Short mmCIF file of C-alpha atoms in Angstrom, two decimals:
data_model
loop_
_atom_site.label_atom_id
_atom_site.label_comp_id
_atom_site.label_asym_id
_atom_site.label_seq_id
_atom_site.Cartn_x
_atom_site.Cartn_y
_atom_site.Cartn_z
CA UNK M 441 216.63 366.31 134.53
CA UNK M 442 215.92 362.95 132.94
CA UNK M 443 217.51 359.64 131.98
CA UNK M 444 216.28 357.11 129.44
CA UNK M 445 216.60 353.37 129.18
CA UNK M 446 218.02 351.62 126.09
CA UNK M 447 216.45 352.08 122.64
CA UNK M 448 214.85 348.63 122.75
CA UNK M 449 211.18 348.22 123.57
CA UNK M 450 209.98 348.88 126.19
CA UNK M 451 211.61 352.18 127.03
CA UNK M 452 211.70 353.83 130.46
CA UNK M 453 212.35 357.49 131.24
CA UNK M 454 213.00 359.02 134.67
CA UNK M 455 212.31 362.69 135.38
CA UNK M 456 213.35 364.27 138.67
CA UNK M 457 212.84 367.87 139.76
CA UNK M 458 215.80 368.15 142.14
CA UNK M 459 219.03 366.31 142.89
CA UNK M 460 218.19 363.00 144.59
CA UNK M 461 219.77 361.80 147.83
CA UNK M 462 222.82 359.53 147.90
CA UNK M 463 220.61 356.68 149.15
CA UNK M 464 217.71 355.26 147.15
CA UNK M 465 215.15 352.95 148.81
CA UNK M 466 212.93 351.06 146.35
CA UNK M 467 209.74 349.04 146.70
CA UNK M 468 208.34 347.37 143.59
CA UNK M 469 205.08 345.68 142.62
CA UNK M 470 206.06 342.07 143.36
CA UNK M 471 205.39 339.13 145.70
CA UNK M 472 202.90 339.88 148.46
CA UNK M 473 203.37 343.60 147.70
CA UNK M 474 205.45 343.69 150.89
CA UNK M 475 208.18 345.93 149.52
CA UNK M 476 205.72 348.25 147.80
CA UNK M 477 203.59 348.55 150.94
CA UNK M 478 206.67 349.24 153.07
CA UNK M 479 207.97 351.93 150.69
CA UNK M 480 204.54 353.54 150.43
CA UNK M 481 204.23 353.59 154.20
CA UNK M 482 207.71 355.09 154.67
CA UNK M 483 206.77 357.92 152.30
CA UNK M 484 203.54 358.54 154.20
CA UNK M 485 205.10 358.28 157.66
CA UNK M 486 208.06 360.55 156.89
CA UNK M 487 205.98 363.12 155.02
CA UNK M 488 208.08 362.90 151.86
CA UNK M 489 207.16 364.93 148.79
CA UNK M 490 206.92 363.66 145.22
CA UNK M 491 209.97 364.96 143.37
CA UNK M 492 210.00 362.83 140.22
CA UNK M 493 208.54 359.91 138.33
CA UNK M 494 209.26 357.16 135.82
CA UNK M 495 207.29 356.70 132.61
CA UNK M 496 207.16 353.61 130.39
CA UNK M 497 206.59 353.13 126.66
CA UNK M 498 205.78 349.79 125.07
CA UNK M 499 204.61 348.02 128.25
CA UNK M 500 201.09 347.46 129.59
CA UNK M 501 200.73 350.17 132.19
CA UNK M 502 198.50 351.34 135.00
CA UNK M 503 197.50 354.85 136.00
CA UNK M 504 196.59 354.86 139.69
CA UNK M 505 194.15 357.45 140.97
CA UNK M 506 192.72 358.52 144.31
CA UNK M 507 189.68 360.73 144.89
CA UNK M 508 189.47 361.24 141.14
CA UNK M 509 193.08 362.47 140.82
CA UNK M 510 195.48 360.40 138.67
CA UNK M 511 199.13 359.91 139.54
CA UNK M 512 202.23 358.36 138.00
CA UNK M 513 202.65 354.62 138.61
CA UNK M 514 206.32 354.91 139.61
CA UNK M 515 207.21 357.89 141.75
CA UNK M 516 210.24 359.32 143.57
CA UNK M 517 209.88 360.95 146.97
CA UNK M 518 212.25 362.90 149.19
CA UNK M 519 212.54 365.94 151.42
CA UNK M 520 215.30 368.49 151.85
CA UNK M 521 216.39 367.51 155.38
CA UNK M 522 216.63 363.72 154.82
CA UNK M 523 219.34 361.98 152.78
CA UNK M 524 217.02 359.28 151.45
CA UNK M 525 214.99 359.15 148.23
CA UNK M 526 212.21 356.55 148.06
CA UNK M 527 211.04 354.93 144.83
CA UNK M 528 207.45 353.61 144.96
CA UNK M 529 206.86 351.37 141.93
CA UNK M 530 203.26 350.31 141.29
CA UNK M 531 203.94 349.19 137.71
CA UNK M 532 204.35 345.43 137.31
CA UNK M 533 207.64 344.89 135.43
CA UNK M 534 207.89 341.40 133.87
CA UNK M 535 211.09 339.48 134.51
CA UNK M 536 211.97 339.60 130.82
CA UNK M 537 212.25 343.39 130.79
CA UNK M 538 213.75 343.71 134.26
CA UNK M 539 217.20 344.53 132.88
CA UNK M 540 215.87 347.31 130.65
CA UNK M 541 213.98 348.78 133.59
CA UNK M 542 216.98 348.46 135.90
CA UNK M 543 219.31 350.02 133.31
CA UNK M 544 217.09 353.12 133.20
CA UNK M 545 217.19 353.37 137.00
CA UNK M 546 220.95 352.75 137.09
CA UNK M 547 221.76 355.26 134.35
CA UNK M 548 219.78 357.82 136.33
CA UNK M 549 221.45 356.99 139.65
CA UNK M 550 224.90 357.18 138.07
CA UNK M 551 224.14 360.58 136.52
CA UNK M 552 222.77 361.99 139.76
CA UNK M 553 225.26 360.93 142.42
CA UNK M 554 223.28 358.12 144.03
CA UNK M 555 225.79 355.96 145.92
CA UNK M 556 223.63 353.09 147.16
CA UNK M 557 220.33 351.35 146.49
CA UNK M 558 218.35 349.26 148.96
CA UNK M 559 215.45 347.21 147.54
CA UNK M 560 212.62 346.07 149.81
CA UNK M 561 211.11 342.79 148.67
CA UNK M 562 209.07 339.76 149.69
CA UNK M 563 209.76 336.20 148.56
CA UNK M 564 207.13 333.40 148.52
CA UNK M 565 209.14 330.51 149.95
CA UNK M 566 207.98 327.83 152.41
CA UNK M 567 209.08 328.94 155.86
CA UNK M 568 208.54 328.37 159.54
CA UNK M 569 207.83 330.93 162.29
CA UNK M 570 211.55 331.23 163.06
CA UNK M 571 212.11 332.56 159.54
CA UNK M 572 209.72 335.49 159.98
CA UNK M 573 212.58 337.96 159.68
CA UNK M 574 214.45 340.02 157.10
CA UNK M 575 217.48 338.67 155.22
CA UNK M 576 219.89 340.38 152.85
CA UNK M 577 221.65 339.83 149.52
CA UNK M 578 224.20 342.65 149.18
CA UNK M 579 227.35 343.72 147.42
CA UNK M 580 230.53 343.78 149.50
CA UNK M 581 230.69 347.58 149.78
CA UNK M 582 227.08 347.84 150.97
CA UNK M 583 227.58 345.04 153.47
CA UNK M 584 230.74 346.60 154.91
CA UNK M 585 229.09 350.01 155.23
CA UNK M 586 225.62 349.10 156.48
CA UNK M 587 225.60 345.50 157.72
CA UNK M 588 228.87 345.10 159.63
CA UNK M 589 227.11 344.67 162.98
CA UNK M 590 225.37 341.54 161.74
CA UNK M 591 221.87 342.33 162.98
CA UNK M 592 220.38 341.30 159.61
CA UNK M 593 221.30 337.74 158.50
CA UNK M 594 222.38 336.84 154.99
CA UNK M 595 220.07 334.86 152.71
CA UNK M 596 221.62 331.41 152.32
CA UNK M 597 221.85 330.83 148.58
CA UNK M 598 219.76 330.88 145.44
CA UNK M 599 219.08 333.17 142.48
CA UNK M 600 217.82 336.66 141.86
CA UNK M 601 216.16 337.52 138.58
CA UNK M 602 214.46 340.41 136.84
CA UNK M 603 214.95 343.94 138.14
CA UNK M 604 216.56 342.89 141.44
CA UNK M 605 219.14 340.73 139.67
CA UNK M 606 220.10 343.50 137.24
CA UNK M 607 220.48 346.07 140.04
CA UNK M 608 222.65 343.74 142.13
CA UNK M 609 224.74 342.74 139.10
CA UNK M 610 225.62 346.37 138.32
CA UNK M 611 226.60 346.85 141.95
CA UNK M 612 229.06 343.94 141.93
CA UNK M 613 231.41 345.62 139.46
CA UNK M 614 230.86 349.29 140.28
CA UNK M 615 231.17 351.72 143.21
CA UNK M 616 227.38 351.57 143.61
CA UNK M 617 226.42 349.68 146.78
CA UNK M 618 223.29 347.56 146.27
CA UNK M 619 221.28 345.45 148.71
CA UNK M 620 218.04 343.51 148.42
CA UNK M 621 216.32 343.10 151.77
CA UNK M 622 214.01 340.10 151.47
CA UNK M 623 211.48 338.56 153.83
CA UNK M 624 209.15 335.55 153.41
CA UNK M 625 205.60 336.46 152.41
CA UNK M 626 202.23 334.71 152.56
CA UNK M 627 199.47 334.63 149.96
CA UNK M 628 197.40 337.47 151.40
CA UNK M 629 197.86 340.92 149.88
CA UNK M 630 199.29 342.95 151.33
CA UNK M 631 201.27 340.77 153.74
CA UNK M 632 201.31 343.38 156.48
CA UNK M 633 203.60 341.51 158.84
CA UNK M 634 206.20 341.12 156.09
CA UNK M 635 205.94 344.84 155.34
CA UNK M 636 206.42 345.65 159.03
CA UNK M 637 209.62 343.59 159.08
CA UNK M 638 210.97 345.52 156.09
CA UNK M 639 210.08 348.90 157.63
CA UNK M 640 211.75 347.92 160.90
CA UNK M 641 214.85 346.89 158.97
CA UNK M 642 215.03 350.29 157.23
CA UNK M 643 214.52 352.01 160.58
CA UNK M 644 217.42 350.06 162.11
CA UNK M 645 219.88 350.18 159.21
CA UNK M 646 219.37 353.86 158.38
CA UNK M 647 218.63 355.06 161.92
CA UNK M 648 215.42 356.79 160.81
CA UNK M 649 212.52 357.11 163.23
CA UNK M 650 209.64 355.58 161.27
CA UNK M 651 207.53 353.54 163.77
CA UNK M 652 206.02 350.56 161.97
CA UNK M 653 203.22 350.29 164.56
CA UNK M 654 200.50 352.09 162.57
CA UNK M 655 201.28 350.16 159.36
CA UNK M 656 198.39 347.71 159.86
CA UNK M 657 195.90 350.58 159.87
CA UNK M 658 197.64 352.14 156.86
CA UNK M 659 197.45 348.87 154.92
CA UNK M 660 193.78 348.43 155.83
CA UNK M 661 193.02 351.83 154.32
CA UNK M 662 194.41 350.80 150.94
CA UNK M 663 193.56 347.08 151.09
CA UNK M 664 191.11 347.17 148.18
CA UNK M 665 193.58 349.07 146.01
CA UNK M 666 196.33 346.55 146.72
CA UNK M 667 193.94 343.66 146.04
CA UNK M 668 193.13 345.08 142.61
CA UNK M 669 196.82 345.60 141.90
CA UNK M 670 197.51 341.99 142.92
CA UNK M 671 194.80 340.79 140.52
CA UNK M 672 196.57 342.54 137.67
CA UNK M 673 199.81 340.82 138.66
CA UNK M 674 198.07 337.43 138.85
CA UNK M 675 196.86 337.84 135.27
CA UNK M 676 200.52 337.84 134.20
CA UNK M 677 201.76 335.21 136.67
CA UNK M 678 203.34 333.20 133.86
CA UNK M 679 206.02 335.91 133.77
CA UNK M 680 206.71 335.83 137.51
CA UNK M 681 209.94 334.13 138.74
CA UNK M 682 209.61 330.75 140.41
CA UNK M 683 209.55 330.23 144.17
CA UNK M 684 212.89 328.41 144.25
CA UNK M 685 214.97 331.48 143.49
CA UNK M 686 216.05 331.51 147.15
CA UNK M 687 217.25 328.54 149.20
#
């Protein structure tokens, strides 16, 4: 089954082999690659299988490969005995087309019974050691369902933009629960400690046994790949949102 974005350029299409889970976790190619690293690690640690992918037309793209075998840049993973689908997005999506990208994802989630989306993300803001933790920006229904115990603090105030903003905006006025889990990141790529915080947050909120301990070794294995991906992002840094989006 598939769902397409709007007719404007660029155009995104999602293809999925089986019905997805009610919960979608997403990590995109953005600041510090913390969310992407965390999502990639969760897939690896939980032994999830690729069940679908997203393709893009009219946007500079990448085709990752490993050991000579190419793969889709944006992939969906799940397994039959776990009610979580993970989106691993290695394609850099400029802020200006974030809504188009998000609309394709949201049309697909609406058509396939996805009830909530949690986005894992880093944010490059000045911070002290006491702020080395995960914060949330979430719709009321997600907060009441997942965050009632208060173990994850709210992000104070500021602005979301691009894909994250569009996903949250749809959640405000619909039954879809949406949350962006954000954590401060440093310049190095990947920011392993930030990724560990995001993995530990997923483990706590969704009560999934993941064990973030081996993540440093996992990140070291793919360090060169992430560095090259970060270089591609840096080439388009004029399209990245500014640091003051959170306060």
